[in-house]
Amino acid sequence: MDEHETQAKKIMVQQKHSLHEEALAKVIKDLEENLARHAAYTGPESIFAHVRANAAALLFLCQERKRDRDKRKGDYTKPAQDLPPSGSDL
């Protein structure tokens, strides 16, 4: 790979991550607004109770993803945390 291809790939990766950051921020904002709007629906008889639970879980996962990305500070080649040894979860 020559220098120009390397630079082009780096720019493409930066643009992809910028777009991902924008999408992640929008999803987080939309979920927060939906949870606030439907806060009155808490009873199990309401379909909104199920939707709220799923939205809250998705919001948590998106916020964790954002925190991980923030920890990397733009260096997406490394994980946010050191990976545990293979098989350590067994």
mmCIF file of N, CA and C in Angstrom:
data_model
loop_
_atom_site.group_PDB
_atom_site.id
_atom_site.type_symbol
_atom_site.label_atom_id
_atom_site.label_comp_id
_atom_site.label_asym_id
_atom_site.label_seq_id
_atom_site.Cartn_x
_atom_site.Cartn_y
_atom_site.Cartn_z
ATOM 1 N N MET A 1 0.841 -1.175 0.000
ATOM 2 C CA MET A 1 0.000 0.000 0.000
ATOM 3 C C MET A 1 0.887 1.240 0.000
ATOM 4 N N ASP A 2 0.602 2.147 -0.886
ATOM 5 C CA ASP A 2 1.416 3.357 -0.889
ATOM 6 C C ASP A 2 0.852 4.381 0.105
ATOM 7 N N GLU A 3 1.553 5.480 0.225
ATOM 8 C CA GLU A 3 1.204 6.502 1.215
ATOM 9 C C GLU A 3 -0.189 7.091 0.981
ATOM 10 N N HIS A 4 -0.557 7.282 -0.285
ATOM 11 C CA HIS A 4 -1.859 7.866 -0.604
ATOM 12 C C HIS A 4 -3.014 6.925 -0.241
ATOM 13 N N GLU A 5 -2.825 5.644 -0.488
ATOM 14 C CA GLU A 5 -3.855 4.668 -0.124
ATOM 15 C C GLU A 5 -4.016 4.590 1.388
ATOM 16 N N THR A 6 -2.917 4.638 2.099
ATOM 17 C CA THR A 6 -2.955 4.596 3.561
ATOM 18 C C THR A 6 -3.686 5.821 4.097
ATOM 19 N N GLN A 7 -3.379 6.981 3.554
ATOM 20 C CA GLN A 7 -4.032 8.218 3.981
ATOM 21 C C GLN A 7 -5.527 8.186 3.651
ATOM 22 N N ALA A 8 -5.876 7.681 2.474
ATOM 23 C CA ALA A 8 -7.279 7.598 2.068
ATOM 24 C C ALA A 8 -8.047 6.655 2.990
ATOM 25 N N LYS A 9 -7.427 5.534 3.349
ATOM 26 C CA LYS A 9 -8.077 4.582 4.250
ATOM 27 C C LYS A 9 -8.285 5.202 5.623
ATOM 28 N N LYS A 10 -7.291 5.944 6.100
ATOM 29 C CA LYS A 10 -7.401 6.595 7.403
ATOM 30 C C LYS A 10 -8.549 7.615 7.402
ATOM 31 N N ILE A 11 -8.674 8.392 6.334
ATOM 32 C CA ILE A 11 -9.754 9.377 6.219
ATOM 33 C C ILE A 11 -11.110 8.677 6.167
ATOM 34 N N MET A 12 -11.191 7.576 5.421
ATOM 35 C CA MET A 12 -12.448 6.832 5.321
ATOM 36 C C MET A 12 -12.864 6.272 6.679
ATOM 37 N N VAL A 13 -11.915 5.758 7.442
ATOM 38 C CA VAL A 13 -12.212 5.223 8.769
ATOM 39 C C VAL A 13 -12.669 6.348 9.697
ATOM 40 N N GLN A 14 -12.014 7.499 9.623
ATOM 41 C CA GLN A 14 -12.415 8.634 10.458
ATOM 42 C C GLN A 14 -13.828 9.093 10.119
ATOM 43 N N GLN A 15 -14.171 9.138 8.837
ATOM 44 C CA GLN A 15 -15.511 9.531 8.436
ATOM 45 C C GLN A 15 -16.544 8.522 8.917
ATOM 46 N N LYS A 16 -16.223 7.242 8.819
ATOM 47 C CA LYS A 16 -17.137 6.196 9.279
ATOM 48 C C LYS A 16 -17.396 6.340 10.771
ATOM 49 N N HIS A 17 -16.344 6.590 11.544
ATOM 50 C CA HIS A 17 -16.514 6.723 12.984
ATOM 51 C C HIS A 17 -17.247 8.018 13.340
ATOM 52 N N SER A 18 -17.038 9.083 12.586
ATOM 53 C CA SER A 18 -17.780 10.323 12.816
ATOM 54 C C SER A 18 -19.266 10.099 12.570
ATOM 55 N N LEU A 19 -19.583 9.404 11.496
ATOM 56 C CA LEU A 19 -20.972 9.102 11.177
ATOM 57 C C LEU A 19 -21.584 8.218 12.267
ATOM 58 N N HIS A 20 -20.821 7.258 12.760
ATOM 59 C CA HIS A 20 -21.303 6.387 13.825
ATOM 60 C C HIS A 20 -21.560 7.179 15.092
ATOM 61 N N GLU A 21 -20.685 8.114 15.424
ATOM 62 C CA GLU A 21 -20.877 8.958 16.604
ATOM 63 C C GLU A 21 -22.161 9.764 16.487
ATOM 64 N N GLU A 22 -22.415 10.335 15.310
ATOM 65 C CA GLU A 22 -23.638 11.113 15.098
ATOM 66 C C GLU A 22 -24.880 10.235 15.245
ATOM 67 N N ALA A 23 -24.840 9.053 14.662
ATOM 68 C CA ALA A 23 -25.982 8.140 14.745
ATOM 69 C C ALA A 23 -26.214 7.697 16.186
ATOM 70 N N LEU A 24 -25.147 7.390 16.898
ATOM 71 C CA LEU A 24 -25.257 6.963 18.286
ATOM 72 C C LEU A 24 -25.843 8.084 19.149
ATOM 73 N N ALA A 25 -25.382 9.301 18.948
ATOM 74 C CA ALA A 25 -25.911 10.440 19.703
ATOM 75 C C ALA A 25 -27.401 10.639 19.415
ATOM 76 N N LYS A 26 -27.802 10.482 18.156
ATOM 77 C CA LYS A 26 -29.215 10.651 17.792
ATOM 78 C C LYS A 26 -30.071 9.559 18.415
ATOM 79 N N VAL A 27 -29.601 8.316 18.397
ATOM 80 C CA VAL A 27 -30.354 7.212 19.003
ATOM 81 C C VAL A 27 -30.518 7.445 20.499
ATOM 82 N N ILE A 28 -29.447 7.855 21.166
ATOM 83 C CA ILE A 28 -29.514 8.126 22.608
ATOM 84 C C ILE A 28 -30.511 9.237 22.893
ATOM 85 N N LYS A 29 -30.448 10.305 22.127
ATOM 86 C CA LYS A 29 -31.371 11.446 22.319
ATOM 87 C C LYS A 29 -32.817 11.012 22.095
ATOM 88 N N ASP A 30 -33.071 10.281 21.017
ATOM 89 C CA ASP A 30 -34.431 9.827 20.721
ATOM 90 C C ASP A 30 -34.972 8.902 21.808
ATOM 91 N N LEU A 31 -34.136 7.991 22.292
ATOM 92 C CA LEU A 31 -34.575 7.081 23.350
ATOM 93 C C LEU A 31 -34.888 7.832 24.639
ATOM 94 N N GLU A 32 -34.048 8.787 24.986
ATOM 95 C CA GLU A 32 -34.301 9.582 26.192
ATOM 96 C C GLU A 32 -35.612 10.348 26.071
ATOM 97 N N GLU A 33 -35.872 10.931 24.899
ATOM 98 C CA GLU A 33 -37.124 11.668 24.685
ATOM 99 C C GLU A 33 -38.329 10.737 24.754
ATOM 100 N N ASN A 34 -38.234 9.555 24.141
ATOM 101 C CA ASN A 34 -39.349 8.607 24.176
ATOM 102 C C ASN A 34 -39.624 8.109 25.590
ATOM 103 N N LEU A 35 -38.571 7.839 26.341
ATOM 104 C CA LEU A 35 -38.761 7.390 27.723
ATOM 105 C C LEU A 35 -39.421 8.479 28.558
ATOM 106 N N ALA A 36 -39.034 9.719 28.347
ATOM 107 C CA ALA A 36 -39.635 10.834 29.088
ATOM 108 C C ALA A 36 -41.103 11.020 28.690
ATOM 109 N N ARG A 37 -41.388 10.898 27.404
ATOM 110 C CA ARG A 37 -42.753 11.098 26.898
ATOM 111 C C ARG A 37 -43.713 10.026 27.417
ATOM 112 N N HIS A 38 -43.221 8.798 27.552
ATOM 113 C CA HIS A 38 -44.085 7.698 27.967
ATOM 114 C C HIS A 38 -43.870 7.301 29.429
ATOM 115 N N ALA A 39 -43.364 8.213 30.231
ATOM 116 C CA ALA A 39 -43.075 7.917 31.631
ATOM 117 C C ALA A 39 -44.345 7.607 32.421
ATOM 118 N N ALA A 40 -45.485 8.138 31.992
ATOM 119 C CA ALA A 40 -46.745 7.933 32.720
ATOM 120 C C ALA A 40 -47.270 6.514 32.572
ATOM 121 N N TYR A 41 -46.843 5.796 31.539
ATOM 122 C CA TYR A 41 -47.333 4.437 31.300
ATOM 123 C C TYR A 41 -46.419 3.439 32.005
ATOM 124 N N THR A 42 -46.803 3.046 33.214
ATOM 125 C CA THR A 42 -45.953 2.141 33.980
ATOM 126 C C THR A 42 -46.620 0.823 34.314
ATOM 127 N N GLY A 43 -47.924 0.731 34.191
ATOM 128 C CA GLY A 43 -48.633 -0.491 34.561
ATOM 129 C C GLY A 43 -48.368 -1.626 33.591
ATOM 130 N N PRO A 44 -48.413 -2.867 34.093
ATOM 131 C CA PRO A 44 -48.162 -4.020 33.214
ATOM 132 C C PRO A 44 -49.236 -4.184 32.149
ATOM 133 N N GLU A 45 -50.412 -3.578 32.361
ATOM 134 C CA GLU A 45 -51.462 -3.702 31.367
ATOM 135 C C GLU A 45 -51.189 -2.843 30.134
ATOM 136 N N SER A 46 -50.238 -1.953 30.219
ATOM 137 C CA SER A 46 -49.947 -1.052 29.119
ATOM 138 C C SER A 46 -48.866 -1.617 28.208
ATOM 139 N N ILE A 47 -49.081 -1.513 26.916
ATOM 140 C CA ILE A 47 -48.053 -1.926 25.948
ATOM 141 C C ILE A 47 -46.813 -1.063 26.109
ATOM 142 N N PHE A 48 -47.024 0.157 26.609
ATOM 143 C CA PHE A 48 -45.890 1.064 26.772
ATOM 144 C C PHE A 48 -44.927 0.600 27.865
ATOM 145 N N ALA A 49 -45.409 -0.199 28.811
ATOM 146 C CA ALA A 49 -44.511 -0.728 29.847
ATOM 147 C C ALA A 49 -43.455 -1.625 29.203
ATOM 148 N N HIS A 50 -43.888 -2.456 28.268
ATOM 149 C CA HIS A 50 -42.951 -3.333 27.554
ATOM 150 C C HIS A 50 -42.004 -2.509 26.686
ATOM 151 N N VAL A 51 -42.554 -1.542 25.974
ATOM 152 C CA VAL A 51 -41.736 -0.690 25.104
ATOM 153 C C VAL A 51 -40.740 0.109 25.937
ATOM 154 N N ARG A 52 -41.182 0.616 27.083
ATOM 155 C CA ARG A 52 -40.282 1.381 27.952
ATOM 156 C C ARG A 52 -39.123 0.510 28.441
ATOM 157 N N ALA A 53 -39.409 -0.716 28.812
ATOM 158 C CA ALA A 53 -38.350 -1.606 29.305
ATOM 159 C C ALA A 53 -37.325 -1.878 28.211
ATOM 160 N N ASN A 54 -37.802 -2.133 27.011
ATOM 161 C CA ASN A 54 -36.879 -2.377 25.896
ATOM 162 C C ASN A 54 -36.094 -1.121 25.542
ATOM 163 N N ALA A 55 -36.759 0.023 25.545
ATOM 164 C CA ALA A 55 -36.081 1.281 25.230
ATOM 165 C C ALA A 55 -35.024 1.600 26.291
ATOM 166 N N ALA A 56 -35.340 1.341 27.546
ATOM 167 C CA ALA A 56 -34.374 1.597 28.623
ATOM 168 C C ALA A 56 -33.146 0.699 28.472
ATOM 169 N N ALA A 57 -33.366 -0.558 28.110
ATOM 170 C CA ALA A 57 -32.245 -1.476 27.907
ATOM 171 C C ALA A 57 -31.391 -1.041 26.718
ATOM 172 N N LEU A 58 -32.044 -0.660 25.644
ATOM 173 C CA LEU A 58 -31.315 -0.194 24.464
ATOM 174 C C LEU A 58 -30.547 1.092 24.769
ATOM 175 N N LEU A 59 -31.164 1.997 25.511
ATOM 176 C CA LEU A 59 -30.495 3.237 25.900
ATOM 177 C C LEU A 59 -29.244 2.926 26.718
ATOM 178 N N PHE A 60 -29.346 2.000 27.653
ATOM 179 C CA PHE A 60 -28.192 1.617 28.467
ATOM 180 C C PHE A 60 -27.056 1.097 27.579
ATOM 181 N N LEU A 61 -27.396 0.200 26.636
ATOM 182 C CA LEU A 61 -26.372 -0.352 25.753
ATOM 183 C C LEU A 61 -25.729 0.729 24.888
ATOM 184 N N CYS A 62 -26.525 1.653 24.384
ATOM 185 C CA CYS A 62 -25.983 2.746 23.560
ATOM 186 C C CYS A 62 -25.073 3.647 24.386
ATOM 187 N N GLN A 63 -25.482 3.942 25.614
ATOM 188 C CA GLN A 63 -24.643 4.792 26.468
ATOM 189 C C GLN A 63 -23.331 4.086 26.818
ATOM 190 N N GLU A 64 -23.383 2.779 27.055
ATOM 191 C CA GLU A 64 -22.153 2.032 27.314
ATOM 192 C C GLU A 64 -21.238 2.056 26.097
ATOM 193 N N ARG A 65 -21.822 1.899 24.927
ATOM 194 C CA ARG A 65 -21.041 1.942 23.674
ATOM 195 C C ARG A 65 -20.378 3.308 23.539
ATOM 196 N N LYS A 66 -21.119 4.374 23.852
ATOM 197 C CA LYS A 66 -20.567 5.734 23.761
ATOM 198 C C LYS A 66 -19.431 5.901 24.762
ATOM 199 N N ARG A 67 -19.597 5.395 25.984
ATOM 200 C CA ARG A 67 -18.524 5.493 26.991
ATOM 201 C C ARG A 67 -17.272 4.747 26.519
ATOM 202 N N ASP A 68 -17.470 3.572 25.935
ATOM 203 C CA ASP A 68 -16.326 2.818 25.413
ATOM 204 C C ASP A 68 -15.614 3.599 24.321
ATOM 205 N N ARG A 69 -16.380 4.203 23.420
ATOM 206 C CA ARG A 69 -15.780 4.986 22.335
ATOM 207 C C ARG A 69 -15.042 6.203 22.894
ATOM 208 N N ASP A 70 -15.616 6.828 23.928
ATOM 209 C CA ASP A 70 -14.963 7.989 24.541
ATOM 210 C C ASP A 70 -13.652 7.588 25.214
ATOM 211 N N LYS A 71 -13.606 6.390 25.809
ATOM 212 C CA LYS A 71 -12.374 5.914 26.457
ATOM 213 C C LYS A 71 -11.243 5.739 25.449
ATOM 214 N N ARG A 72 -11.597 5.379 24.233
ATOM 215 C CA ARG A 72 -10.575 5.153 23.206
ATOM 216 C C ARG A 72 -9.980 6.455 22.691
ATOM 217 N N LYS A 73 -10.700 7.548 22.841
ATOM 218 C CA LYS A 73 -10.241 8.880 22.417
ATOM 219 C C LYS A 73 -9.794 8.896 20.953
ATOM 220 N N GLY A 74 -10.591 8.275 20.100
ATOM 221 C CA GLY A 74 -10.308 8.327 18.669
ATOM 222 C C GLY A 74 -9.407 7.223 18.154
ATOM 223 N N ASP A 75 -8.787 6.455 19.046
ATOM 224 C CA ASP A 75 -7.933 5.346 18.601
ATOM 225 C C ASP A 75 -8.763 4.072 18.620
ATOM 226 N N TYR A 76 -9.405 3.756 17.490
ATOM 227 C CA TYR A 76 -10.325 2.633 17.427
ATOM 228 C C TYR A 76 -9.616 1.315 17.110
ATOM 229 N N THR A 77 -8.297 1.337 17.028
ATOM 230 C CA THR A 77 -7.570 0.101 16.768
ATOM 231 C C THR A 77 -7.421 -0.726 18.039
ATOM 232 N N LYS A 78 -7.558 -0.087 19.195
ATOM 233 C CA LYS A 78 -7.425 -0.813 20.456
ATOM 234 C C LYS A 78 -8.799 -0.897 21.133
ATOM 235 N N PRO A 79 -9.037 -1.928 21.943
ATOM 236 C CA PRO A 79 -10.302 -2.021 22.670
ATOM 237 C C PRO A 79 -10.341 -0.992 23.800
ATOM 238 N N ALA A 80 -11.524 -0.647 24.254
ATOM 239 C CA ALA A 80 -11.661 0.315 25.340
ATOM 240 C C ALA A 80 -11.073 -0.239 26.631
ATOM 241 N N GLN A 81 -11.179 -1.549 26.804
ATOM 242 C CA GLN A 81 -10.623 -2.202 27.983
ATOM 243 C C GLN A 81 -9.776 -3.363 27.497
ATOM 244 N N ASP A 82 -8.830 -3.775 28.333
ATOM 245 C CA ASP A 82 -8.052 -4.959 27.982
ATOM 246 C C ASP A 82 -8.992 -6.155 27.935
ATOM 247 N N LEU A 83 -8.855 -6.954 26.897
ATOM 248 C CA LEU A 83 -9.701 -8.126 26.755
ATOM 249 C C LEU A 83 -9.257 -9.213 27.721
ATOM 250 N N PRO A 84 -10.228 -9.905 28.340
ATOM 251 C CA PRO A 84 -9.851 -10.995 29.250
ATOM 252 C C PRO A 84 -9.275 -12.157 28.452
ATOM 253 N N PRO A 85 -8.512 -13.010 29.108
ATOM 254 C CA PRO A 85 -7.958 -14.181 28.407
ATOM 255 C C PRO A 85 -9.087 -15.049 27.852
ATOM 256 N N SER A 86 -8.840 -15.662 26.736
ATOM 257 C CA SER A 86 -9.834 -16.529 26.110
ATOM 258 C C SER A 86 -10.211 -17.671 27.037
ATOM 259 N N GLY A 87 -11.506 -17.896 27.192
ATOM 260 C CA GLY A 87 -11.987 -18.972 28.034
ATOM 261 C C GLY A 87 -12.125 -18.625 29.499
ATOM 262 N N SER A 88 -11.835 -17.384 29.884
ATOM 263 C CA SER A 88 -11.903 -17.012 31.296
ATOM 264 C C SER A 88 -13.334 -16.895 31.807
ATOM 265 N N ASP A 89 -14.306 -16.831 30.890
ATOM 266 C CA ASP A 89 -15.698 -16.714 31.311
ATOM 267 C C ASP A 89 -16.357 -18.072 31.544
ATOM 268 N N LEU A 90 -15.629 -19.136 31.316
ATOM 269 C CA LEU A 90 -16.203 -20.479 31.495
ATOM 270 C C LEU A 90 -16.139 -20.934 32.927
#
